Amino acid sequence: NNNSNNNNNHNSPQDATANMEQQQQQWNKEREELREEIRRLNLEVSRQMSNRLDQEEEDDNARYNGTSSSSSSTSLFITSPKNLDNSDISSLQSIIGMMRQTIDQSTKEKEELEQRLAEEQERSQNELKAFAKTLEGVDDLRKSAETMSREIRRIKVKGYRPTRSDLMGGGGDL
């Protein structure tokens, strides 16, 4: 009865292992996707920073050369996107930070699941060893029952003939 409750409450060790492996594969895929997203965002941040530096250099050159008429309209136009670029950069950096936290959390969960899997495998191995010992005992009982059955059949067919040990007191009380 207790074993049936255990079977109802827990999947087989193979099912648990397969589920954990499937979960680990899913996390590995998610982790790789997050890493790719981080690489893409880092590239975007670098590109925006480079564009901003290039634009600042162009503005400085224009101011130095005294060509303020054409660049002033351009610099006014670019001032607004520069501020946007800074907010975009900080947003991207915060997204990268959140993704790194997600990766760290997923890594911790993966390690915890690996630990649980190892414990479950060890527990299952111990249960299998105990079950094997139980089966050995059942096999010994079966052999004894077969021997007794043959002896009873022999007595029924040939009649009771005491053995030497029965005559010397080893046969039990009648």
PDB file of C-alpha atoms in Angstrom:
ATOM      1  CA  ASN A   1       0.000   0.000   0.000  1.00  0.00           C
ATOM      2  CA  ASN A   2       2.831   2.362   0.853  1.00  0.00           C
ATOM      3  CA  ASN A   3       4.582   1.486  -2.422  1.00  0.00           C
ATOM      4  CA  SER A   4       1.445   2.279  -4.412  1.00  0.00           C
ATOM      5  CA  ASN A   5       1.295   5.683  -2.720  1.00  0.00           C
ATOM      6  CA  ASN A   6       4.916   6.288  -3.622  1.00  0.00           C
ATOM      7  CA  ASN A   7       4.250   5.290  -7.210  1.00  0.00           C
ATOM      8  CA  ASN A   8       1.301   7.673  -7.385  1.00  0.00           C
ATOM      9  CA  ASN A   9       3.232  10.573  -5.874  1.00  0.00           C
ATOM     10  CA  HIS A  10       6.505  10.190  -7.792  1.00  0.00           C
ATOM     11  CA  ASN A  11       7.326   9.500 -11.378  1.00  0.00           C
ATOM     12  CA  SER A  12       9.826   6.802 -12.141  1.00  0.00           C
ATOM     13  CA  PRO A  13      13.486   7.784 -11.856  1.00  0.00           C
ATOM     14  CA  GLN A  14      13.749   7.575 -15.640  1.00  0.00           C
ATOM     15  CA  ASP A  15      10.833  10.027 -16.052  1.00  0.00           C
ATOM     16  CA  ALA A  16      12.370  12.398 -13.497  1.00  0.00           C
ATOM     17  CA  THR A  17      15.733  12.189 -15.250  1.00  0.00           C
ATOM     18  CA  ALA A  18      14.144  12.775 -18.660  1.00  0.00           C
ATOM     19  CA  ASN A  19      12.149  15.740 -17.317  1.00  0.00           C
ATOM     20  CA  MET A  20      15.225  17.291 -15.719  1.00  0.00           C
ATOM     21  CA  GLU A  21      17.278  16.762 -18.884  1.00  0.00           C
ATOM     22  CA  GLN A  22      14.522  18.346 -20.952  1.00  0.00           C
ATOM     23  CA  GLN A  23      14.347  21.299 -18.531  1.00  0.00           C
ATOM     24  CA  GLN A  24      18.129  21.652 -18.660  1.00  0.00           C
ATOM     25  CA  GLN A  25      18.077  21.651 -22.481  1.00  0.00           C
ATOM     26  CA  GLN A  26      15.377  24.324 -22.436  1.00  0.00           C
ATOM     27  CA  TRP A  27      17.411  26.469 -19.994  1.00  0.00           C
ATOM     28  CA  ASN A  28      20.537  26.004 -22.076  1.00  0.00           C
ATOM     29  CA  LYS A  29      18.607  27.203 -25.126  1.00  0.00           C
ATOM     30  CA  GLU A  30      17.188  30.195 -23.217  1.00  0.00           C
ATOM     31  CA  ARG A  31      20.622  30.997 -21.801  1.00  0.00           C
ATOM     32  CA  GLU A  32      22.154  30.915 -25.286  1.00  0.00           C
ATOM     33  CA  GLU A  33      19.367  33.151 -26.610  1.00  0.00           C
ATOM     34  CA  LEU A  34      19.970  35.600 -23.763  1.00  0.00           C
ATOM     35  CA  ARG A  35      23.709  35.589 -24.429  1.00  0.00           C
ATOM     36  CA  GLU A  36      23.063  36.282 -28.100  1.00  0.00           C
ATOM     37  CA  GLU A  37      20.720  39.130 -27.159  1.00  0.00           C
ATOM     38  CA  ILE A  38      23.391  40.545 -24.820  1.00  0.00           C
ATOM     39  CA  ARG A  39      25.975  40.369 -27.617  1.00  0.00           C
ATOM     40  CA  ARG A  40      23.561  42.134 -29.972  1.00  0.00           C
ATOM     41  CA  LEU A  41      22.765  44.823 -27.398  1.00  0.00           C
ATOM     42  CA  ASN A  42      26.450  45.361 -26.569  1.00  0.00           C
ATOM     43  CA  LEU A  43      27.122  45.795 -30.284  1.00  0.00           C
ATOM     44  CA  GLU A  44      24.232  48.278 -30.519  1.00  0.00           C
ATOM     45  CA  VAL A  45      25.553  50.228 -27.519  1.00  0.00           C
ATOM     46  CA  SER A  46      29.038  50.289 -29.038  1.00  0.00           C
ATOM     47  CA  ARG A  47      27.678  51.447 -32.393  1.00  0.00           C
ATOM     48  CA  GLN A  48      25.626  54.225 -30.784  1.00  0.00           C
ATOM     49  CA  MET A  49      28.557  55.329 -28.652  1.00  0.00           C
ATOM     50  CA  SER A  50      30.763  55.380 -31.759  1.00  0.00           C
ATOM     51  CA  ASN A  51      28.153  57.357 -33.704  1.00  0.00           C
ATOM     52  CA  ARG A  52      27.852  59.826 -30.848  1.00  0.00           C
ATOM     53  CA  LEU A  53      31.622  60.266 -30.644  1.00  0.00           C
ATOM     54  CA  ASP A  54      31.836  60.688 -34.429  1.00  0.00           C
ATOM     55  CA  GLN A  55      29.076  63.303 -34.333  1.00  0.00           C
ATOM     56  CA  GLU A  56      30.745  65.164 -31.473  1.00  0.00           C
ATOM     57  CA  GLU A  57      34.000  65.156 -33.410  1.00  0.00           C
ATOM     58  CA  GLU A  58      32.219  66.531 -36.500  1.00  0.00           C
ATOM     59  CA  ASP A  59      30.596  69.241 -34.369  1.00  0.00           C
ATOM     60  CA  ASP A  60      33.957  70.182 -32.828  1.00  0.00           C
ATOM     61  CA  ASN A  61      35.574  70.329 -36.280  1.00  0.00           C
ATOM     62  CA  ALA A  62      32.742  72.484 -37.595  1.00  0.00           C
ATOM     63  CA  ARG A  63      33.068  74.883 -34.654  1.00  0.00           C
ATOM     64  CA  TYR A  64      36.845  75.021 -35.114  1.00  0.00           C
ATOM     65  CA  ASN A  65      36.570  75.695 -38.851  1.00  0.00           C
ATOM     66  CA  GLY A  66      33.969  78.373 -38.218  1.00  0.00           C
ATOM     67  CA  THR A  67      31.322  76.778 -40.408  1.00  0.00           C
ATOM     68  CA  SER A  68      28.522  77.357 -37.996  1.00  0.00           C
ATOM     69  CA  SER A  69      25.766  78.169 -40.481  1.00  0.00           C
ATOM     70  CA  SER A  70      25.318  74.705 -41.985  1.00  0.00           C
ATOM     71  CA  SER A  71      26.432  72.751 -38.951  1.00  0.00           C
ATOM     72  CA  SER A  72      24.354  74.809 -36.536  1.00  0.00           C
ATOM     73  CA  SER A  73      21.156  73.518 -38.065  1.00  0.00           C
ATOM     74  CA  THR A  74      22.691  70.053 -38.119  1.00  0.00           C
ATOM     75  CA  SER A  75      23.909  70.318 -34.550  1.00  0.00           C
ATOM     76  CA  LEU A  76      20.502  71.509 -33.391  1.00  0.00           C
ATOM     77  CA  PHE A  77      18.982  68.530 -35.143  1.00  0.00           C
ATOM     78  CA  ILE A  78      21.545  66.187 -33.606  1.00  0.00           C
ATOM     79  CA  THR A  79      21.312  67.542 -30.063  1.00  0.00           C
ATOM     80  CA  SER A  80      17.929  65.971 -29.542  1.00  0.00           C
ATOM     81  CA  PRO A  81      18.951  62.502 -30.774  1.00  0.00           C
ATOM     82  CA  LYS A  82      22.102  62.687 -28.644  1.00  0.00           C
ATOM     83  CA  ASN A  83      19.954  62.941 -25.539  1.00  0.00           C
ATOM     84  CA  LEU A  84      17.819  60.137 -26.876  1.00  0.00           C
ATOM     85  CA  ASP A  85      20.940  58.099 -27.543  1.00  0.00           C
ATOM     86  CA  ASN A  86      22.069  58.497 -23.936  1.00  0.00           C
ATOM     87  CA  SER A  87      18.680  57.340 -22.648  1.00  0.00           C
ATOM     88  CA  ASP A  88      18.692  54.505 -25.181  1.00  0.00           C
ATOM     89  CA  ILE A  89      22.152  53.518 -24.051  1.00  0.00           C
ATOM     90  CA  SER A  90      21.184  53.530 -20.389  1.00  0.00           C
ATOM     91  CA  SER A  91      18.034  51.550 -21.236  1.00  0.00           C
ATOM     92  CA  LEU A  92      20.071  49.003 -23.156  1.00  0.00           C
ATOM     93  CA  GLN A  93      22.569  48.775 -20.323  1.00  0.00           C
ATOM     94  CA  SER A  94      19.779  48.146 -17.809  1.00  0.00           C
ATOM     95  CA  ILE A  95      18.329  45.481 -20.129  1.00  0.00           C
ATOM     96  CA  ILE A  96      21.752  43.869 -20.333  1.00  0.00           C
ATOM     97  CA  GLY A  97      21.962  43.947 -16.525  1.00  0.00           C
ATOM     98  CA  MET A  98      18.552  42.302 -16.210  1.00  0.00           C
ATOM     99  CA  MET A  99      19.523  39.645 -18.743  1.00  0.00           C
ATOM    100  CA  ARG A 100      22.702  38.918 -16.829  1.00  0.00           C
ATOM    101  CA  GLN A 101      20.646  38.518 -13.654  1.00  0.00           C
ATOM    102  CA  THR A 102      18.312  36.158 -15.515  1.00  0.00           C
ATOM    103  CA  ILE A 103      21.293  34.129 -16.705  1.00  0.00           C
ATOM    104  CA  ASP A 104      22.691  33.991 -13.166  1.00  0.00           C
ATOM    105  CA  GLN A 105      19.330  32.910 -11.788  1.00  0.00           C
ATOM    106  CA  SER A 106      18.945  30.264 -14.494  1.00  0.00           C
ATOM    107  CA  THR A 107      22.441  29.004 -13.755  1.00  0.00           C
ATOM    108  CA  LYS A 108      21.626  28.703 -10.040  1.00  0.00           C
ATOM    109  CA  GLU A 109      18.380  26.874 -10.829  1.00  0.00           C
ATOM    110  CA  LYS A 110      20.253  24.540 -13.177  1.00  0.00           C
ATOM    111  CA  GLU A 111      22.841  23.766 -10.488  1.00  0.00           C
ATOM    112  CA  GLU A 112      20.087  23.113  -7.932  1.00  0.00           C
ATOM    113  CA  LEU A 113      18.321  20.787 -10.372  1.00  0.00           C
ATOM    114  CA  GLU A 114      21.559  18.974 -11.128  1.00  0.00           C
ATOM    115  CA  GLN A 115      22.054  18.482  -7.377  1.00  0.00           C
ATOM    116  CA  ARG A 116      18.491  17.192  -6.995  1.00  0.00           C
ATOM    117  CA  LEU A 117      19.012  14.888  -9.971  1.00  0.00           C
ATOM    118  CA  ALA A 118      22.184  13.472  -8.434  1.00  0.00           C
ATOM    119  CA  GLU A 119      20.386  12.922  -5.110  1.00  0.00           C
ATOM    120  CA  GLU A 120      17.440  11.285  -6.885  1.00  0.00           C
ATOM    121  CA  GLN A 121      19.762   9.007  -8.846  1.00  0.00           C
ATOM    122  CA  GLU A 122      21.553   7.998  -5.646  1.00  0.00           C
ATOM    123  CA  ARG A 123      18.240   7.351  -3.873  1.00  0.00           C
ATOM    124  CA  SER A 124      16.978   5.306  -6.825  1.00  0.00           C
ATOM    125  CA  GLN A 125      20.200   3.300  -6.874  1.00  0.00           C
ATOM    126  CA  ASN A 126      19.818   2.541  -3.148  1.00  0.00           C
ATOM    127  CA  GLU A 127      16.190   1.518  -3.678  1.00  0.00           C
ATOM    128  CA  LEU A 128      17.221  -0.799  -6.505  1.00  0.00           C
ATOM    129  CA  LYS A 129      19.881  -2.415  -4.296  1.00  0.00           C
ATOM    130  CA  ALA A 130      17.339  -2.936  -1.494  1.00  0.00           C
ATOM    131  CA  PHE A 131      14.857  -4.371  -3.970  1.00  0.00           C
ATOM    132  CA  ALA A 132      17.517  -6.766  -5.307  1.00  0.00           C
ATOM    133  CA  LYS A 133      18.183  -8.011  -1.748  1.00  0.00           C
ATOM    134  CA  THR A 134      14.443  -8.502  -1.249  1.00  0.00           C
ATOM    135  CA  LEU A 135      14.266 -10.486  -4.461  1.00  0.00           C
ATOM    136  CA  GLU A 136      17.134 -12.688  -3.259  1.00  0.00           C
ATOM    137  CA  GLY A 137      15.122 -13.437  -0.112  1.00  0.00           C
ATOM    138  CA  VAL A 138      12.034 -14.210  -2.180  1.00  0.00           C
ATOM    139  CA  ASP A 139      14.106 -16.509  -4.388  1.00  0.00           C
ATOM    140  CA  ASP A 140      15.384 -18.359  -1.301  1.00  0.00           C
ATOM    141  CA  LEU A 141      11.776 -18.770  -0.091  1.00  0.00           C
ATOM    142  CA  ARG A 142      10.729 -20.074  -3.498  1.00  0.00           C
ATOM    143  CA  LYS A 143      13.538 -22.644  -3.489  1.00  0.00           C
ATOM    144  CA  SER A 144      12.564 -23.775   0.025  1.00  0.00           C
ATOM    145  CA  ALA A 145       8.921 -24.048  -0.992  1.00  0.00           C
ATOM    146  CA  GLU A 146       9.857 -26.123  -4.047  1.00  0.00           C
ATOM    147  CA  THR A 147      11.972 -28.449  -1.897  1.00  0.00           C
ATOM    148  CA  MET A 148       9.133 -28.847   0.632  1.00  0.00           C
ATOM    149  CA  SER A 149       6.639 -29.479  -2.149  1.00  0.00           C
ATOM    150  CA  ARG A 150       8.839 -32.238  -3.630  1.00  0.00           C
ATOM    151  CA  GLU A 151       9.281 -33.778  -0.177  1.00  0.00           C
ATOM    152  CA  ILE A 152       5.494 -33.729   0.480  1.00  0.00           C
ATOM    153  CA  ARG A 153       4.834 -35.258  -2.944  1.00  0.00           C
ATOM    154  CA  ARG A 154       7.464 -37.985  -2.263  1.00  0.00           C
ATOM    155  CA  ILE A 155       5.858 -38.747   1.115  1.00  0.00           C
ATOM    156  CA  LYS A 156       2.399 -38.988  -0.477  1.00  0.00           C
ATOM    157  CA  VAL A 157       3.636 -41.328  -3.208  1.00  0.00           C
ATOM    158  CA  LYS A 158       6.075 -43.516  -1.266  1.00  0.00           C
ATOM    159  CA  GLY A 159       4.784 -43.070   2.245  1.00  0.00           C
ATOM    160  CA  TYR A 160       6.643 -41.645   5.204  1.00  0.00           C
ATOM    161  CA  ARG A 161      10.093 -43.123   5.736  1.00  0.00           C
ATOM    162  CA  PRO A 162      12.014 -41.343   8.424  1.00  0.00           C
ATOM    163  CA  THR A 163      15.527 -40.236   7.615  1.00  0.00           C
ATOM    164  CA  ARG A 164      18.461 -40.903   9.929  1.00  0.00           C
ATOM    165  CA  SER A 165      18.255 -37.320  11.303  1.00  0.00           C
ATOM    166  CA  ASP A 166      14.532 -37.839  12.078  1.00  0.00           C
ATOM    167  CA  LEU A 167      15.382 -40.995  14.044  1.00  0.00           C
ATOM    168  CA  MET A 168      18.174 -39.314  16.006  1.00  0.00           C
ATOM    169  CA  GLY A 169      15.932 -36.524  17.282  1.00  0.00           C
ATOM    170  CA  GLY A 170      16.342 -33.897  14.620  1.00  0.00           C
ATOM    171  CA  GLY A 171      12.880 -34.416  13.092  1.00  0.00           C
ATOM    172  CA  GLY A 172      10.781 -32.251  15.422  1.00  0.00           C
ATOM    173  CA  ASP A 173       7.812 -32.998  17.716  1.00  0.00           C
ATOM    174  CA  LEU A 174       4.834 -35.171  16.653  1.00  0.00           C
TER     175      LEU A 174
END
